[in-house]
Amino acid sequence: PTESSLKTLIIGAEPHTDEQRRKIERMLGVKAYNCFGMTEMNGPGVAFECLEQNGMHIWEDCYLVEIIDPETLQPLPDGEIGELVLTTLDRNMMPLIRYRTRDLTRIIPGECPCGRTHRRIDRIKGRSDDMFIIKGVNIFPMQIEKILVQFPELGSNYLITLETLHNQDEMIVEVELNELSTDNYIELENTRKEIVRRLKDEILVTPKVKLVKKGSLPQSEGKAVRVKDLRDNK
């Protein structure tokens, strides 16, 4: 791949971690830039990263951007994560006013070193309707993915299952191994325990982790389904 003439990637659609972006850059020998757009907002043109790769500049000539608390609907100050709300400024037909995207991000405070004055939004952290609560903690699938991508022996396919066991909510994280994984049970068990430890540090909840063979988990043709909630009280 590094011998390809491809030099630049523009990536969007699915939320991803910075670790995933850097992995793509290393594998393909390219620079990868984030963008944000929506079909309702004329496609991929709401915000783009500059060469600094530190947030996406909003096209403020065309869009008014707000960040709100998804529960109270109150506006949040710059720097706080909330739901992205957009208003179109250049549509004479079918304008959208305070359109709730369900995407979670924040406005990055301060000016960008590139010199552009348009404000920046951070990478999309997830969706407000993807969040789940377990043992009183709000958790997003992106937090799980942030940890899993740190292990080179793991594939990209994973599934979070929420169950009620003995009147207690439990979270099971199943993740596929890849071709770099070992068959050594002790090494696999050490990897599993380390995943549990890092996940607990990240989400403050101790999950059960299962390492499964590649191809064991269902593949989604469209948007990946990451959470299966089987709890009695959901």
PDB file of C-alpha atoms in Angstrom:
ATOM      1  CA  PRO A   1       0.000   0.000   0.000  1.00  0.00           C
ATOM      2  CA  THR A   2       2.854   2.446   0.721  1.00  0.00           C
ATOM      3  CA  GLU A   3       3.854   2.207  -2.971  1.00  0.00           C
ATOM      4  CA  SER A   4       0.461   3.536  -4.050  1.00  0.00           C
ATOM      5  CA  SER A   5       0.097   6.996  -5.590  1.00  0.00           C
ATOM      6  CA  LEU A   6      -2.579   7.725  -2.987  1.00  0.00           C
ATOM      7  CA  LYS A   7      -1.404  10.565  -0.744  1.00  0.00           C
ATOM      8  CA  THR A   8      -4.475  11.906   1.048  1.00  0.00           C
ATOM      9  CA  LEU A   9      -7.656  10.437   2.530  1.00  0.00           C
ATOM     10  CA  ILE A  10     -10.769  12.309   3.599  1.00  0.00           C
ATOM     11  CA  ILE A  11     -12.635  10.193   6.127  1.00  0.00           C
ATOM     12  CA  GLY A  12     -16.032  10.543   7.743  1.00  0.00           C
ATOM     13  CA  ALA A  13     -19.408   8.797   8.182  1.00  0.00           C
ATOM     14  CA  GLU A  14     -18.453   6.393  11.006  1.00  0.00           C
ATOM     15  CA  PRO A  15     -17.056   7.805  14.272  1.00  0.00           C
ATOM     16  CA  HIS A  16     -13.446   6.745  14.789  1.00  0.00           C
ATOM     17  CA  THR A  17     -10.683   7.283  17.285  1.00  0.00           C
ATOM     18  CA  ASP A  18      -7.436   9.124  16.651  1.00  0.00           C
ATOM     19  CA  GLU A  19      -5.640   5.788  17.118  1.00  0.00           C
ATOM     20  CA  GLN A  20      -7.623   4.382  14.177  1.00  0.00           C
ATOM     21  CA  ARG A  21      -6.773   7.384  12.031  1.00  0.00           C
ATOM     22  CA  ARG A  22      -3.046   7.034  12.780  1.00  0.00           C
ATOM     23  CA  LYS A  23      -3.212   3.313  12.036  1.00  0.00           C
ATOM     24  CA  ILE A  24      -4.734   4.044   8.614  1.00  0.00           C
ATOM     25  CA  GLU A  25      -2.003   6.603   7.938  1.00  0.00           C
ATOM     26  CA  ARG A  26       0.755   4.141   8.856  1.00  0.00           C
ATOM     27  CA  MET A  27      -0.709   1.273   6.836  1.00  0.00           C
ATOM     28  CA  LEU A  28      -1.346   3.273   3.672  1.00  0.00           C
ATOM     29  CA  GLY A  29       1.393   5.871   3.920  1.00  0.00           C
ATOM     30  CA  VAL A  30      -1.067   8.758   3.614  1.00  0.00           C
ATOM     31  CA  LYS A  31      -2.381  11.736   5.561  1.00  0.00           C
ATOM     32  CA  ALA A  32      -5.991  11.251   6.671  1.00  0.00           C
ATOM     33  CA  TYR A  33      -8.237  14.237   7.305  1.00  0.00           C
ATOM     34  CA  ASN A  34     -11.590  14.224   9.059  1.00  0.00           C
ATOM     35  CA  CYS A  35     -14.693  15.766   7.568  1.00  0.00           C
ATOM     36  CA  PHE A  36     -18.277  16.095   8.753  1.00  0.00           C
ATOM     37  CA  GLY A  37     -21.428  16.277   6.689  1.00  0.00           C
ATOM     38  CA  MET A  38     -25.010  15.089   6.491  1.00  0.00           C
ATOM     39  CA  THR A  39     -27.386  14.383   3.637  1.00  0.00           C
ATOM     40  CA  GLU A  40     -29.810  16.839   5.230  1.00  0.00           C
ATOM     41  CA  MET A  41     -27.058  19.486   5.122  1.00  0.00           C
ATOM     42  CA  ASN A  42     -26.089  19.064   1.450  1.00  0.00           C
ATOM     43  CA  GLY A  43     -23.684  16.200   2.051  1.00  0.00           C
ATOM     44  CA  PRO A  44     -20.041  16.224   3.231  1.00  0.00           C
ATOM     45  CA  GLY A  45     -19.458  19.954   3.497  1.00  0.00           C
ATOM     46  CA  VAL A  46     -20.300  21.130   7.007  1.00  0.00           C
ATOM     47  CA  ALA A  47     -16.780  20.958   8.462  1.00  0.00           C
ATOM     48  CA  PHE A  48     -13.286  19.914   7.356  1.00  0.00           C
ATOM     49  CA  GLU A  49      -9.895  19.523   8.975  1.00  0.00           C
ATOM     50  CA  CYS A  50      -6.985  21.707   7.926  1.00  0.00           C
ATOM     51  CA  LEU A  51      -3.340  20.614   7.746  1.00  0.00           C
ATOM     52  CA  GLU A  52      -3.065  20.924  11.544  1.00  0.00           C
ATOM     53  CA  GLN A  53      -5.394  17.897  11.968  1.00  0.00           C
ATOM     54  CA  ASN A  54      -6.702  19.394  15.187  1.00  0.00           C
ATOM     55  CA  GLY A  55     -10.438  19.786  14.756  1.00  0.00           C
ATOM     56  CA  MET A  56     -12.736  20.446  11.801  1.00  0.00           C
ATOM     57  CA  HIS A  57     -13.334  24.026  10.684  1.00  0.00           C
ATOM     58  CA  ILE A  58     -17.051  24.754  10.383  1.00  0.00           C
ATOM     59  CA  TRP A  59     -18.219  26.366   7.151  1.00  0.00           C
ATOM     60  CA  GLU A  60     -19.765  29.198   9.139  1.00  0.00           C
ATOM     61  CA  ASP A  61     -20.793  31.127   6.019  1.00  0.00           C
ATOM     62  CA  CYS A  62     -23.398  28.418   5.476  1.00  0.00           C
ATOM     63  CA  TYR A  63     -24.123  26.880   8.877  1.00  0.00           C
ATOM     64  CA  LEU A  64     -24.892  28.177  12.346  1.00  0.00           C
ATOM     65  CA  VAL A  65     -23.548  25.672  14.876  1.00  0.00           C
ATOM     66  CA  GLU A  66     -24.680  25.118  18.465  1.00  0.00           C
ATOM     67  CA  ILE A  67     -23.803  22.515  21.091  1.00  0.00           C
ATOM     68  CA  ILE A  68     -26.632  21.603  23.473  1.00  0.00           C
ATOM     69  CA  ASP A  69     -27.230  19.250  26.368  1.00  0.00           C
ATOM     70  CA  PRO A  70     -29.212  16.390  24.731  1.00  0.00           C
ATOM     71  CA  GLU A  71     -31.338  15.968  27.862  1.00  0.00           C
ATOM     72  CA  THR A  72     -32.126  19.563  28.886  1.00  0.00           C
ATOM     73  CA  LEU A  73     -31.675  21.085  25.387  1.00  0.00           C
ATOM     74  CA  GLN A  74     -29.806  23.977  26.980  1.00  0.00           C
ATOM     75  CA  PRO A  75     -26.765  25.448  25.156  1.00  0.00           C
ATOM     76  CA  LEU A  76     -23.329  24.394  26.386  1.00  0.00           C
ATOM     77  CA  PRO A  77     -20.171  26.538  26.480  1.00  0.00           C
ATOM     78  CA  ASP A  78     -17.229  25.961  24.155  1.00  0.00           C
ATOM     79  CA  GLY A  79     -15.181  22.968  25.213  1.00  0.00           C
ATOM     80  CA  GLU A  80     -18.065  20.906  26.638  1.00  0.00           C
ATOM     81  CA  ILE A  81     -19.287  17.821  24.795  1.00  0.00           C
ATOM     82  CA  GLY A  82     -22.919  17.819  23.768  1.00  0.00           C
ATOM     83  CA  GLU A  83     -25.221  17.330  20.795  1.00  0.00           C
ATOM     84  CA  LEU A  84     -24.442  19.172  17.580  1.00  0.00           C
ATOM     85  CA  VAL A  85     -27.308  21.367  16.352  1.00  0.00           C
ATOM     86  CA  LEU A  86     -27.208  22.994  12.907  1.00  0.00           C
ATOM     87  CA  THR A  87     -29.096  25.797  11.185  1.00  0.00           C
ATOM     88  CA  THR A  88     -28.693  26.389   7.445  1.00  0.00           C
ATOM     89  CA  LEU A  89     -27.941  29.984   6.437  1.00  0.00           C
ATOM     90  CA  ASP A  90     -27.942  29.745   2.642  1.00  0.00           C
ATOM     91  CA  ARG A  91     -31.052  27.749   1.811  1.00  0.00           C
ATOM     92  CA  ASN A  92     -33.942  29.668   0.308  1.00  0.00           C
ATOM     93  CA  MET A  93     -35.969  26.493  -0.115  1.00  0.00           C
ATOM     94  CA  MET A  94     -36.456  24.076   2.792  1.00  0.00           C
ATOM     95  CA  PRO A  95     -34.141  25.675   5.362  1.00  0.00           C
ATOM     96  CA  LEU A  96     -33.370  23.651   8.477  1.00  0.00           C
ATOM     97  CA  ILE A  97     -33.559  25.527  11.768  1.00  0.00           C
ATOM     98  CA  ARG A  98     -31.886  24.127  14.896  1.00  0.00           C
ATOM     99  CA  TYR A  99     -31.683  20.653  13.391  1.00  0.00           C
ATOM    100  CA  ARG A 100     -30.678  18.053  15.970  1.00  0.00           C
ATOM    101  CA  THR A 101     -28.024  15.790  14.492  1.00  0.00           C
ATOM    102  CA  ARG A 102     -27.760  13.384  17.483  1.00  0.00           C
ATOM    103  CA  ASP A 103     -23.978  13.543  16.956  1.00  0.00           C
ATOM    104  CA  LEU A 104     -21.854  14.324  20.011  1.00  0.00           C
ATOM    105  CA  THR A 105     -18.918  16.701  19.810  1.00  0.00           C
ATOM    106  CA  ARG A 106     -17.650  19.991  21.201  1.00  0.00           C
ATOM    107  CA  ILE A 107     -16.540  23.360  19.901  1.00  0.00           C
ATOM    108  CA  ILE A 108     -12.771  23.576  20.366  1.00  0.00           C
ATOM    109  CA  PRO A 109     -11.895  26.799  22.213  1.00  0.00           C
ATOM    110  CA  GLY A 110      -9.277  29.156  20.834  1.00  0.00           C
ATOM    111  CA  GLU A 111      -7.840  29.875  17.425  1.00  0.00           C
ATOM    112  CA  CYS A 112      -6.303  27.321  15.088  1.00  0.00           C
ATOM    113  CA  PRO A 113      -2.571  27.699  14.328  1.00  0.00           C
ATOM    114  CA  CYS A 114      -3.436  27.549  10.617  1.00  0.00           C
ATOM    115  CA  GLY A 115      -4.824  31.095  10.841  1.00  0.00           C
ATOM    116  CA  ARG A 116      -8.387  30.341   9.775  1.00  0.00           C
ATOM    117  CA  THR A 117     -10.970  32.150  11.877  1.00  0.00           C
ATOM    118  CA  HIS A 118     -13.843  29.715  11.387  1.00  0.00           C
ATOM    119  CA  ARG A 119     -14.483  27.826  14.617  1.00  0.00           C
ATOM    120  CA  ARG A 120     -13.642  24.150  14.942  1.00  0.00           C
ATOM    121  CA  ILE A 121     -15.602  21.149  16.143  1.00  0.00           C
ATOM    122  CA  ASP A 122     -13.862  18.097  17.559  1.00  0.00           C
ATOM    123  CA  ARG A 123     -14.116  14.645  15.998  1.00  0.00           C
ATOM    124  CA  ILE A 124     -17.525  13.037  16.506  1.00  0.00           C
ATOM    125  CA  LYS A 125     -17.487  11.148  19.819  1.00  0.00           C
ATOM    126  CA  GLY A 126     -20.594   9.093  19.110  1.00  0.00           C
ATOM    127  CA  ARG A 127     -24.327   9.580  18.950  1.00  0.00           C
ATOM    128  CA  SER A 128     -26.650  10.557  21.748  1.00  0.00           C
ATOM    129  CA  ASP A 129     -28.899   7.609  20.862  1.00  0.00           C
ATOM    130  CA  ASP A 130     -25.905   5.181  20.989  1.00  0.00           C
ATOM    131  CA  MET A 131     -25.199   5.920  24.634  1.00  0.00           C
ATOM    132  CA  PHE A 132     -26.166   3.299  27.204  1.00  0.00           C
ATOM    133  CA  ILE A 133     -26.193   3.401  30.981  1.00  0.00           C
ATOM    134  CA  ILE A 134     -24.878   0.553  33.098  1.00  0.00           C
ATOM    135  CA  LYS A 135     -24.409   0.670  36.852  1.00  0.00           C
ATOM    136  CA  GLY A 136     -25.105   4.390  36.758  1.00  0.00           C
ATOM    137  CA  VAL A 137     -22.364   5.167  34.232  1.00  0.00           C
ATOM    138  CA  ASN A 138     -22.982   6.705  30.795  1.00  0.00           C
ATOM    139  CA  ILE A 139     -20.971   4.763  28.208  1.00  0.00           C
ATOM    140  CA  PHE A 140     -20.462   5.201  24.466  1.00  0.00           C
ATOM    141  CA  PRO A 141     -19.254   2.438  22.115  1.00  0.00           C
ATOM    142  CA  MET A 142     -16.427   4.760  21.021  1.00  0.00           C
ATOM    143  CA  GLN A 143     -14.919   4.454  24.506  1.00  0.00           C
ATOM    144  CA  ILE A 144     -14.765   0.676  24.091  1.00  0.00           C
ATOM    145  CA  GLU A 145     -13.315   0.981  20.603  1.00  0.00           C
ATOM    146  CA  LYS A 146     -10.666   3.415  21.831  1.00  0.00           C
ATOM    147  CA  ILE A 147      -9.246   0.637  24.031  1.00  0.00           C
ATOM    148  CA  LEU A 148      -9.658  -2.296  21.635  1.00  0.00           C
ATOM    149  CA  VAL A 149      -7.742  -0.560  18.848  1.00  0.00           C
ATOM    150  CA  GLN A 150      -4.687  -0.448  21.136  1.00  0.00           C
ATOM    151  CA  PHE A 151      -4.198  -4.213  20.729  1.00  0.00           C
ATOM    152  CA  PRO A 152      -2.663  -5.226  17.354  1.00  0.00           C
ATOM    153  CA  GLU A 153      -3.893  -8.803  17.708  1.00  0.00           C
ATOM    154  CA  LEU A 154      -7.547  -7.707  17.725  1.00  0.00           C
ATOM    155  CA  GLY A 155      -9.737  -7.234  14.671  1.00  0.00           C
ATOM    156  CA  SER A 156     -12.123  -4.352  14.088  1.00  0.00           C
ATOM    157  CA  ASN A 157     -15.349  -6.279  14.708  1.00  0.00           C
ATOM    158  CA  TYR A 158     -16.744  -6.285  18.236  1.00  0.00           C
ATOM    159  CA  LEU A 159     -20.099  -6.551  20.006  1.00  0.00           C
ATOM    160  CA  ILE A 160     -21.257  -5.203  23.361  1.00  0.00           C
ATOM    161  CA  THR A 161     -24.031  -7.231  24.998  1.00  0.00           C
ATOM    162  CA  LEU A 162     -25.920  -5.953  28.035  1.00  0.00           C
ATOM    163  CA  GLU A 163     -27.650  -8.578  30.176  1.00  0.00           C
ATOM    164  CA  THR A 164     -29.321  -8.932  33.559  1.00  0.00           C
ATOM    165  CA  LEU A 165     -27.674 -11.667  35.628  1.00  0.00           C
ATOM    166  CA  HIS A 166     -28.758 -12.308  39.211  1.00  0.00           C
ATOM    167  CA  ASN A 167     -30.590  -8.950  39.257  1.00  0.00           C
ATOM    168  CA  GLN A 168     -27.393  -7.131  38.237  1.00  0.00           C
ATOM    169  CA  ASP A 169     -26.634  -5.449  34.929  1.00  0.00           C
ATOM    170  CA  GLU A 170     -23.621  -6.985  33.202  1.00  0.00           C
ATOM    171  CA  MET A 171     -21.671  -5.929  30.131  1.00  0.00           C
ATOM    172  CA  ILE A 172     -20.021  -8.502  27.875  1.00  0.00           C
ATOM    173  CA  VAL A 173     -17.566  -7.327  25.226  1.00  0.00           C
ATOM    174  CA  GLU A 174     -16.861  -9.845  22.465  1.00  0.00           C
ATOM    175  CA  VAL A 175     -14.066  -8.968  20.061  1.00  0.00           C
ATOM    176  CA  GLU A 176     -12.627 -10.902  17.164  1.00  0.00           C
ATOM    177  CA  LEU A 177      -8.972 -11.864  16.971  1.00  0.00           C
ATOM    178  CA  ASN A 178      -7.028 -11.296  13.765  1.00  0.00           C
ATOM    179  CA  GLU A 179      -4.169 -13.020  11.939  1.00  0.00           C
ATOM    180  CA  LEU A 180      -1.609 -11.515  14.348  1.00  0.00           C
ATOM    181  CA  SER A 181      -3.081 -13.322  17.348  1.00  0.00           C
ATOM    182  CA  THR A 182      -1.531 -16.354  18.998  1.00  0.00           C
ATOM    183  CA  ASP A 183      -2.945 -19.788  19.800  1.00  0.00           C
ATOM    184  CA  ASN A 184      -1.181 -19.804  23.157  1.00  0.00           C
ATOM    185  CA  TYR A 185      -3.846 -19.883  25.870  1.00  0.00           C
ATOM    186  CA  ILE A 186      -1.714 -18.157  28.504  1.00  0.00           C
ATOM    187  CA  GLU A 187      -0.859 -15.275  26.171  1.00  0.00           C
ATOM    188  CA  LEU A 188      -4.503 -14.910  25.122  1.00  0.00           C
ATOM    189  CA  GLU A 189      -5.624 -14.888  28.737  1.00  0.00           C
ATOM    190  CA  ASN A 190      -3.048 -12.237  29.605  1.00  0.00           C
ATOM    191  CA  THR A 191      -4.307 -10.136  26.696  1.00  0.00           C
ATOM    192  CA  ARG A 192      -7.905 -10.571  27.826  1.00  0.00           C
ATOM    193  CA  LYS A 193      -7.057  -9.492  31.382  1.00  0.00           C
ATOM    194  CA  GLU A 194      -5.194  -6.431  30.106  1.00  0.00           C
ATOM    195  CA  ILE A 195      -8.209  -5.450  27.974  1.00  0.00           C
ATOM    196  CA  VAL A 196     -10.434  -5.724  31.047  1.00  0.00           C
ATOM    197  CA  ARG A 197      -8.038  -3.561  33.047  1.00  0.00           C
ATOM    198  CA  ARG A 198      -7.836  -0.821  30.434  1.00  0.00           C
ATOM    199  CA  LEU A 199     -11.586  -0.836  29.856  1.00  0.00           C
ATOM    200  CA  LYS A 200     -12.221  -0.470  33.577  1.00  0.00           C
ATOM    201  CA  ASP A 201      -9.853   2.516  33.686  1.00  0.00           C
ATOM    202  CA  GLU A 202     -11.684   4.087  30.737  1.00  0.00           C
ATOM    203  CA  ILE A 203     -15.349   3.473  31.616  1.00  0.00           C
ATOM    204  CA  LEU A 204     -15.198   2.849  35.396  1.00  0.00           C
ATOM    205  CA  VAL A 205     -17.101  -0.423  34.974  1.00  0.00           C
ATOM    206  CA  THR A 206     -15.580  -3.917  34.893  1.00  0.00           C
ATOM    207  CA  PRO A 207     -16.844  -5.774  31.809  1.00  0.00           C
ATOM    208  CA  LYS A 208     -16.552  -9.405  30.862  1.00  0.00           C
ATOM    209  CA  VAL A 209     -14.331  -9.771  27.799  1.00  0.00           C
ATOM    210  CA  LYS A 210     -14.444 -12.669  25.352  1.00  0.00           C
ATOM    211  CA  LEU A 211     -11.875 -13.137  22.582  1.00  0.00           C
ATOM    212  CA  VAL A 212     -13.462 -14.957  19.632  1.00  0.00           C
ATOM    213  CA  LYS A 213     -12.255 -16.227  16.264  1.00  0.00           C
ATOM    214  CA  LYS A 214     -12.355 -13.994  13.211  1.00  0.00           C
ATOM    215  CA  GLY A 215     -15.749 -14.212  11.510  1.00  0.00           C
ATOM    216  CA  SER A 216     -17.575 -15.301  14.680  1.00  0.00           C
ATOM    217  CA  LEU A 217     -19.534 -12.068  15.118  1.00  0.00           C
ATOM    218  CA  PRO A 218     -22.278 -10.866  12.757  1.00  0.00           C
ATOM    219  CA  GLN A 219     -21.210  -8.436  10.044  1.00  0.00           C
ATOM    220  CA  SER A 220     -23.426  -5.441   9.253  1.00  0.00           C
ATOM    221  CA  GLU A 221     -23.791  -4.329   5.644  1.00  0.00           C
ATOM    222  CA  GLY A 222     -24.744  -0.810   6.696  1.00  0.00           C
ATOM    223  CA  LYS A 223     -24.026   1.019   9.933  1.00  0.00           C
ATOM    224  CA  ALA A 224     -22.358  -1.362  12.358  1.00  0.00           C
ATOM    225  CA  VAL A 225     -24.545  -2.555  15.240  1.00  0.00           C
ATOM    226  CA  ARG A 226     -22.276  -2.475  18.282  1.00  0.00           C
ATOM    227  CA  VAL A 227     -24.691  -2.804  21.217  1.00  0.00           C
ATOM    228  CA  LYS A 228     -27.247  -5.529  21.957  1.00  0.00           C
ATOM    229  CA  ASP A 229     -29.343  -4.710  25.020  1.00  0.00           C
ATOM    230  CA  LEU A 230     -30.995  -7.816  26.503  1.00  0.00           C
ATOM    231  CA  ARG A 231     -31.603  -6.420  29.967  1.00  0.00           C
ATOM    232  CA  ASP A 232     -34.902  -7.043  31.750  1.00  0.00           C
ATOM    233  CA  ASN A 233     -35.409  -3.367  32.615  1.00  0.00           C
ATOM    234  CA  LYS A 234     -34.423  -1.740  29.339  1.00  0.00           C
TER     235      LYS A 234
END
